[in-house]
Backbone as numpy.savetxt, mean C-alpha at the origin, in Angstrom:
# Nx Ny Nz CAx CAy CAz Cx Cy Cz
-8.12 11.34 20.29 -7.82 9.83 20.19 -6.21 9.73 20.19
-5.67 8.84 20.88 -4.37 8.38 20.81 -3.78 7.48 19.76
-2.51 7.55 19.73 -1.80 6.63 18.61 -2.41 5.04 19.04
-2.59 4.71 20.24 -2.84 3.31 20.54 -4.35 3.17 20.20
-5.17 4.36 20.36 -6.61 4.11 19.80 -6.76 3.99 18.35
-5.84 4.55 17.50 -6.03 4.62 16.08 -5.43 3.12 15.86
-4.33 2.69 16.46 -4.05 1.25 16.10 -4.93 0.14 16.53
-5.67 0.52 17.55 -6.77 -0.51 18.11 -7.86 -0.58 17.10
-8.26 0.50 16.43 -8.99 0.52 15.27 -8.66 -0.27 14.16
-7.35 -0.22 13.80 -7.01 -0.87 12.64 -6.94 -2.33 13.11
-6.59 -2.73 14.39 -6.37 -4.20 14.51 -7.78 -4.72 14.67
-8.81 -3.93 15.37 -10.14 -4.38 15.38 -10.78 -4.60 14.06
-10.39 -3.77 13.08 -10.94 -3.81 11.74 -10.34 -5.05 10.75
-9.36 -5.50 11.43 -8.74 -6.75 10.65 -9.29 -7.81 11.09
-9.78 -7.74 12.44 -10.35 -9.12 12.91 -11.81 -9.21 12.33
-12.53 -8.09 12.42 -14.01 -7.89 11.96 -13.95 -8.20 10.36
-13.27 -7.72 9.67 -13.40 -8.04 8.17 -12.74 -9.57 7.86
-11.77 -9.81 8.72 -11.40 -11.33 8.61 -12.51 -12.27 8.88
-13.12 -11.82 9.95 -14.26 -13.02 10.22 -15.44 -12.88 9.44
-15.55 -11.89 8.85 -16.75 -11.51 7.60 -16.28 -12.29 6.44
-15.05 -12.66 6.27 -14.72 -13.38 5.10 -14.24 -12.48 3.95
-13.73 -11.39 4.05 -13.46 -10.45 3.16 -11.92 -10.58 2.50
-11.28 -11.08 3.45 -9.85 -11.51 3.31 -8.94 -11.64 4.52
-7.58 -11.42 4.23 -6.77 -11.98 5.54 -6.95 -11.11 6.57
-6.00 -11.31 7.79 -6.21 -10.44 8.89 -5.33 -9.32 8.96
-5.96 -8.33 8.11 -5.06 -7.00 7.98 -6.07 -5.80 7.82
-5.77 -4.82 8.67 -6.56 -3.75 8.82 -5.85 -2.28 8.78
-6.15 -1.19 8.32 -5.33 0.10 8.32 -6.41 1.17 8.38
-5.83 2.08 9.02 -6.63 3.56 9.10 -5.60 4.62 8.75
-6.24 5.67 8.01 -5.38 6.86 7.84 -5.99 7.85 8.45
-5.14 8.55 9.03 -5.35 9.79 10.16 -5.04 11.11 9.53
-5.71 12.11 9.66 -5.22 13.45 9.30 -5.96 14.39 10.31
-5.02 15.13 11.06 -5.41 16.13 11.85 -6.14 15.51 13.16
-5.62 14.33 13.50 -6.17 13.74 14.73 -7.64 12.99 14.46
-8.07 12.79 13.27 -9.28 12.19 12.80 -8.88 10.90 11.83
-9.75 9.91 12.03 -9.68 8.96 10.94 -10.44 9.47 9.61
-9.69 9.49 8.40 -10.36 9.98 7.32 -10.69 8.70 6.46
-10.04 7.59 6.59 -10.34 6.59 5.64 -9.68 5.22 6.42
-10.47 4.08 5.90 -9.88 2.72 6.51 -9.85 1.68 5.39
-9.10 0.73 5.76 -9.05 -0.53 4.74 -8.86 -1.64 5.28
-9.33 -2.79 4.65 -8.89 -4.01 5.08 -8.65 -4.94 3.98
-7.92 -6.08 4.23 -7.43 -6.93 3.08 -8.73 -7.51 2.46
-8.84 -7.21 1.20 -9.74 -7.70 0.43 -9.49 -8.58 -0.82
-8.37 -9.42 -0.80 -7.63 -9.95 -1.77 -8.75 -10.87 -2.18
-9.02 -11.87 -1.31 -9.85 -13.04 -1.87 -11.43 -12.65 -1.97
-11.89 -11.62 -1.53 -13.29 -11.21 -1.74 -13.47 -10.45 -3.15
-12.37 -9.87 -3.41 -12.52 -9.01 -4.79 -11.55 -9.55 -5.96
-11.03 -10.66 -5.61 -10.07 -11.40 -6.57 -9.11 -10.37 -7.06
-8.44 -9.42 -6.18 -7.64 -8.52 -6.56 -6.15 -8.57 -5.50
-5.32 -9.04 -6.35 -4.04 -9.24 -5.32 -3.36 -8.00 -4.80
-3.98 -6.84 -5.43 -3.19 -5.71 -4.72 -4.35 -4.93 -3.71
-5.34 -5.72 -3.29 -6.39 -5.17 -2.36 -5.86 -5.28 -0.98
-4.75 -5.05 -0.71 -4.28 -5.10 0.66 -4.80 -3.82 1.54
-4.81 -4.08 2.87 -5.41 -3.20 3.76 -4.75 -1.70 3.54
-3.43 -1.47 3.34 -3.11 -0.29 3.16 -3.46 0.40 1.89
-3.41 -0.45 0.77 -3.72 0.03 -0.56 -5.33 0.62 -0.45
-6.01 -0.40 0.19 -7.58 0.03 0.05 -7.58 1.13 0.76
-7.00 1.41 1.88 -7.11 2.79 2.63 -6.54 3.87 2.15
-5.50 3.71 1.25 -5.12 4.97 0.70 -6.01 5.30 -0.56
-6.39 4.24 -1.16 -7.31 4.57 -2.21 -8.64 5.52 -1.75
-9.04 5.11 -0.68 -10.24 5.80 0.21 -9.80 7.04 0.53
-8.80 7.24 1.22 -8.20 8.68 1.60 -8.12 9.50 0.41
-7.57 9.06 -0.47 -7.30 9.89 -1.55 -8.66 10.51 -2.29
-9.64 9.61 -2.27 -11.00 9.98 -2.76 -11.68 11.04 -1.64
-11.38 10.83 -0.37 -11.94 11.80 0.54 -11.46 13.02 0.36
-10.06 13.14 0.33 -9.26 14.39 0.17 -9.26 14.98 -1.31
-9.69 14.25 -2.22 -9.73 14.57 -3.62 -8.19 14.97 -3.89
-7.42 14.06 -3.72 -5.90 14.14 -4.00 -5.04 12.99 -4.08
-4.06 12.98 -4.92 -3.25 11.66 -4.86 -2.12 11.97 -3.92
-1.94 12.97 -3.24 -1.04 13.40 -2.04 -1.77 13.26 -0.59
-1.13 12.28 0.12 -1.63 12.08 1.50 -0.72 12.84 2.49
-0.04 13.79 1.94 0.99 14.76 3.02 0.01 15.08 3.96
0.61 15.02 5.33 -0.14 15.44 6.32 -0.84 14.34 7.04
-0.74 13.16 6.54 -1.44 11.98 7.04 -0.54 11.09 7.47
-1.05 10.28 8.53 -0.39 9.04 9.05 -1.23 7.66 8.77
-0.53 6.65 8.53 -1.27 5.48 8.54 -1.01 4.50 9.70
-1.82 3.80 10.23 -2.03 2.69 11.26 -2.01 1.49 10.62
-1.45 0.50 10.75 -1.70 -0.80 9.87 -1.38 -1.72 10.88
-2.28 -2.86 10.94 -2.19 -3.92 11.90 -1.03 -4.79 11.72
-0.19 -4.53 10.53 1.18 -5.40 10.31 1.90 -4.63 9.44
3.17 -4.91 9.64 4.26 -4.25 8.98 3.95 -4.21 7.43
4.01 -3.21 6.67 3.62 -3.14 5.23 4.47 -4.06 4.40
3.79 -4.71 3.55 4.58 -5.54 2.68 5.43 -4.60 1.58
6.23 -4.92 0.67 6.95 -4.26 -0.26 5.99 -3.55 -1.10
4.74 -4.03 -1.58 3.95 -3.34 -2.48 3.38 -2.17 -1.65
2.83 -2.47 -0.45 2.00 -1.31 0.24 3.07 -0.35 0.94
4.20 -0.68 1.03 5.31 0.30 1.46 5.50 1.21 0.35
5.50 0.68 -0.93 5.91 1.51 -1.96 4.50 2.50 -2.23
3.49 2.06 -2.17 2.24 2.77 -2.14 2.27 3.85 -1.06
2.64 3.45 0.13 2.71 4.48 1.15 3.63 5.51 0.79
5.02 5.49 0.23 5.71 6.24 -0.29 5.15 7.18 -1.50
4.66 6.55 -2.29 4.00 7.25 -3.68 2.91 8.20 -3.01
2.16 7.83 -1.89 1.17 8.61 -1.61 1.59 9.67 -0.66
2.77 9.64 -0.22 3.55 10.74 0.68 3.09 10.69 2.04
2.66 9.76 2.55 2.03 9.51 3.90 3.33 10.12 4.93
3.09 10.77 5.97 4.01 11.35 6.74 4.72 10.32 7.50
3.89 9.29 7.99 4.53 8.29 9.07 3.55 7.08 9.15
4.36 5.90 9.38 3.64 4.65 9.35 3.86 4.05 10.96
2.66 3.56 11.53 2.58 2.87 12.73 2.22 1.46 12.37
2.85 0.36 12.94 2.54 -0.80 12.68 2.41 -1.66 14.10
1.48 -2.68 13.99 1.60 -3.60 15.08 2.28 -4.85 14.93
1.72 -6.05 14.13 2.60 -7.17 13.90 3.67 -6.95 13.01
4.86 -7.71 13.17 5.93 -7.42 12.22 5.91 -8.43 11.04
6.85 -8.31 10.05 6.78 -9.02 8.93 7.04 -10.54 9.33
7.86 -10.77 10.53 8.14 -12.16 11.18 6.81 -12.86 11.40
6.08 -12.01 12.10 4.60 -12.52 12.58 3.96 -13.05 11.50
3.84 -12.04 10.27 3.12 -12.33 9.15 3.53 -13.72 8.67
4.70 -13.75 8.42 5.41 -15.20 7.97 5.07 -16.39 8.89
4.76 -16.14 9.94 4.74 -17.45 10.94 3.24 -17.79 10.75
2.40 -17.04 10.16 1.02 -17.57 9.81 0.67 -17.66 8.33
1.89 -17.56 7.28 1.72 -18.07 6.06 1.88 -16.94 5.26
1.97 -15.60 5.50 2.34 -14.50 4.78 3.59 -14.05 4.69
4.39 -14.68 3.88 5.80 -14.38 3.84 6.19 -13.51 2.55
6.63 -12.50 2.82 7.06 -11.49 1.81 8.58 -11.56 1.65
9.14 -12.23 2.45 10.78 -12.26 2.39 11.34 -12.58 0.88
10.44 -13.38 0.14 10.75 -13.71 -1.23 10.89 -12.46 -2.09
9.86 -11.47 -1.82 9.78 -10.24 -2.73 10.97 -9.34 -2.39
11.12 -9.26 -0.99 12.22 -8.36 -0.54 13.62 -8.98 -0.96
13.84 -10.21 -1.15 15.15 -10.59 -1.99 15.01 -10.43 -3.36
13.86 -10.45 -3.94 13.80 -10.31 -5.62 14.32 -8.81 -5.79
13.89 -7.74 -5.10 14.12 -6.44 -5.35 15.37 -6.04 -5.73
16.29 -6.24 -4.85 17.56 -5.68 -5.06 18.47 -6.57 -6.24
17.97 -7.67 -6.60 18.53 -8.36 -7.85 18.58 -7.72 -8.95
19.62 -7.94 -9.87 19.59 -7.39 -11.21 18.44 -7.98 -11.95
17.88 -7.42 -12.97 16.79 -8.07 -13.77 16.88 -9.39 -14.32
18.17 -9.63 -14.67 18.18 -10.72 -15.38 18.59 -11.97 -14.27
18.44 -11.73 -13.07 18.64 -12.74 -12.06 17.34 -12.92 -11.33
16.40 -12.23 -11.63 14.94 -12.25 -10.90 14.30 -13.40 -11.62
13.49 -14.12 -10.63 12.59 -15.25 -10.95 11.84 -15.16 -12.10
11.11 -13.90 -12.18 10.11 -13.77 -13.32 11.05 -13.16 -14.31
11.20 -13.76 -15.46 11.80 -13.25 -16.70 11.29 -11.82 -16.98
12.23 -10.85 -17.14 11.95 -9.63 -17.64 12.79 -9.10 -19.01
12.04 -8.58 -19.92 12.54 -8.28 -21.19 12.23 -7.08 -21.63
13.19 -6.06 -22.12 12.95 -4.86 -22.49 12.37 -4.87 -23.87
11.45 -4.25 -24.47 10.96 -4.25 -25.78 10.25 -2.82 -26.08
10.74 -2.25 -27.49 10.27 -1.34 -28.06 10.44 0.13 -27.29
11.84 0.25 -26.65 12.10 1.45 -25.71 12.04 2.61 -26.54
12.49 2.55 -27.82 12.59 3.72 -28.50 11.11 4.40 -28.70
10.17 3.76 -29.01 8.80 3.95 -29.41 8.14 4.57 -27.98
8.47 3.74 -27.13 8.00 4.20 -25.64 8.52 5.47 -25.28
9.83 5.93 -25.62 10.39 7.17 -25.35 9.83 8.38 -26.00
9.22 7.92 -27.11 8.57 9.18 -27.62 7.45 9.80 -26.93
6.54 9.04 -26.24 5.52 9.28 -25.34 6.39 10.01 -24.09
7.33 9.54 -23.42 8.15 10.48 -22.60 8.41 11.62 -22.86
8.93 11.64 -24.21 9.42 12.92 -24.75 8.36 14.06 -24.73
7.11 13.35 -25.30 5.71 14.25 -25.28 5.57 14.91 -23.90
5.55 14.00 -22.97 5.22 14.23 -21.42 6.19 15.47 -20.96
7.55 15.33 -21.41 8.37 16.35 -21.13 8.06 17.64 -21.64
7.46 17.82 -22.90 7.14 19.04 -23.46 5.80 19.55 -23.15
5.02 18.66 -22.42 3.50 18.79 -22.29 3.63 20.32 -21.08
2.76 21.25 -21.44 2.67 22.33 -20.56 1.65 22.30 -19.52
0.55 21.28 -19.77 -0.33 21.34 -18.87 -0.39 20.14 -17.82
0.89 19.52 -17.80 0.90 18.32 -16.99 0.85 18.52 -15.52
0.50 17.53 -14.78 0.59 17.77 -13.27 1.43 16.72 -12.72
2.59 17.25 -12.10 3.55 16.29 -11.68 3.12 15.70 -10.43
3.42 14.59 -10.34 3.16 13.80 -8.98 4.57 13.04 -8.58
C-alpha cells in the first residue's frame, strides 16, 4: 500500500465513525513495516473521554498489538494535523513520522480550534488561564528519589 492509501484509510475511518455517531470527524492509522497495525477514531463524545482523540486511540491500540510502550519503527497517518495533546502522545510513543491531511486551520474552521492551547503552552505558569499551584514538592521528591535508586525500573 502507498502513503496515499494509508491516508485514505484514515480519512475513510474519520467519516465512517463520525457518521456512526462515535465522535468528531477524525481518524488515524498506525503503520509498521508497510501494514496497518492499529486504527483509531475520535470517541470523545461516545466515551465521555476528552482524551479519546483518534491519534491517542490508535496509539493505545498499537501499543497493545506490539505489547510495548514504544512505537519506534511506526508511522501515523491522521486525517487532521494533531492537536497539542496528540502531538505530545506521538512524541511519547516515539513514532517515526507523522502524515496528516487537514490542517489545524481547517479544524478551526469547523469549530475545533486548538490555538488557545498552543498559546497557553509557552506561557509562564502564573500567566496561564487555569491557575496552577505547587504543593508538597518535598514529599513528592521522596518518591522521585526512591525511583532514582530503584534497580528494576524500566525507563521510558
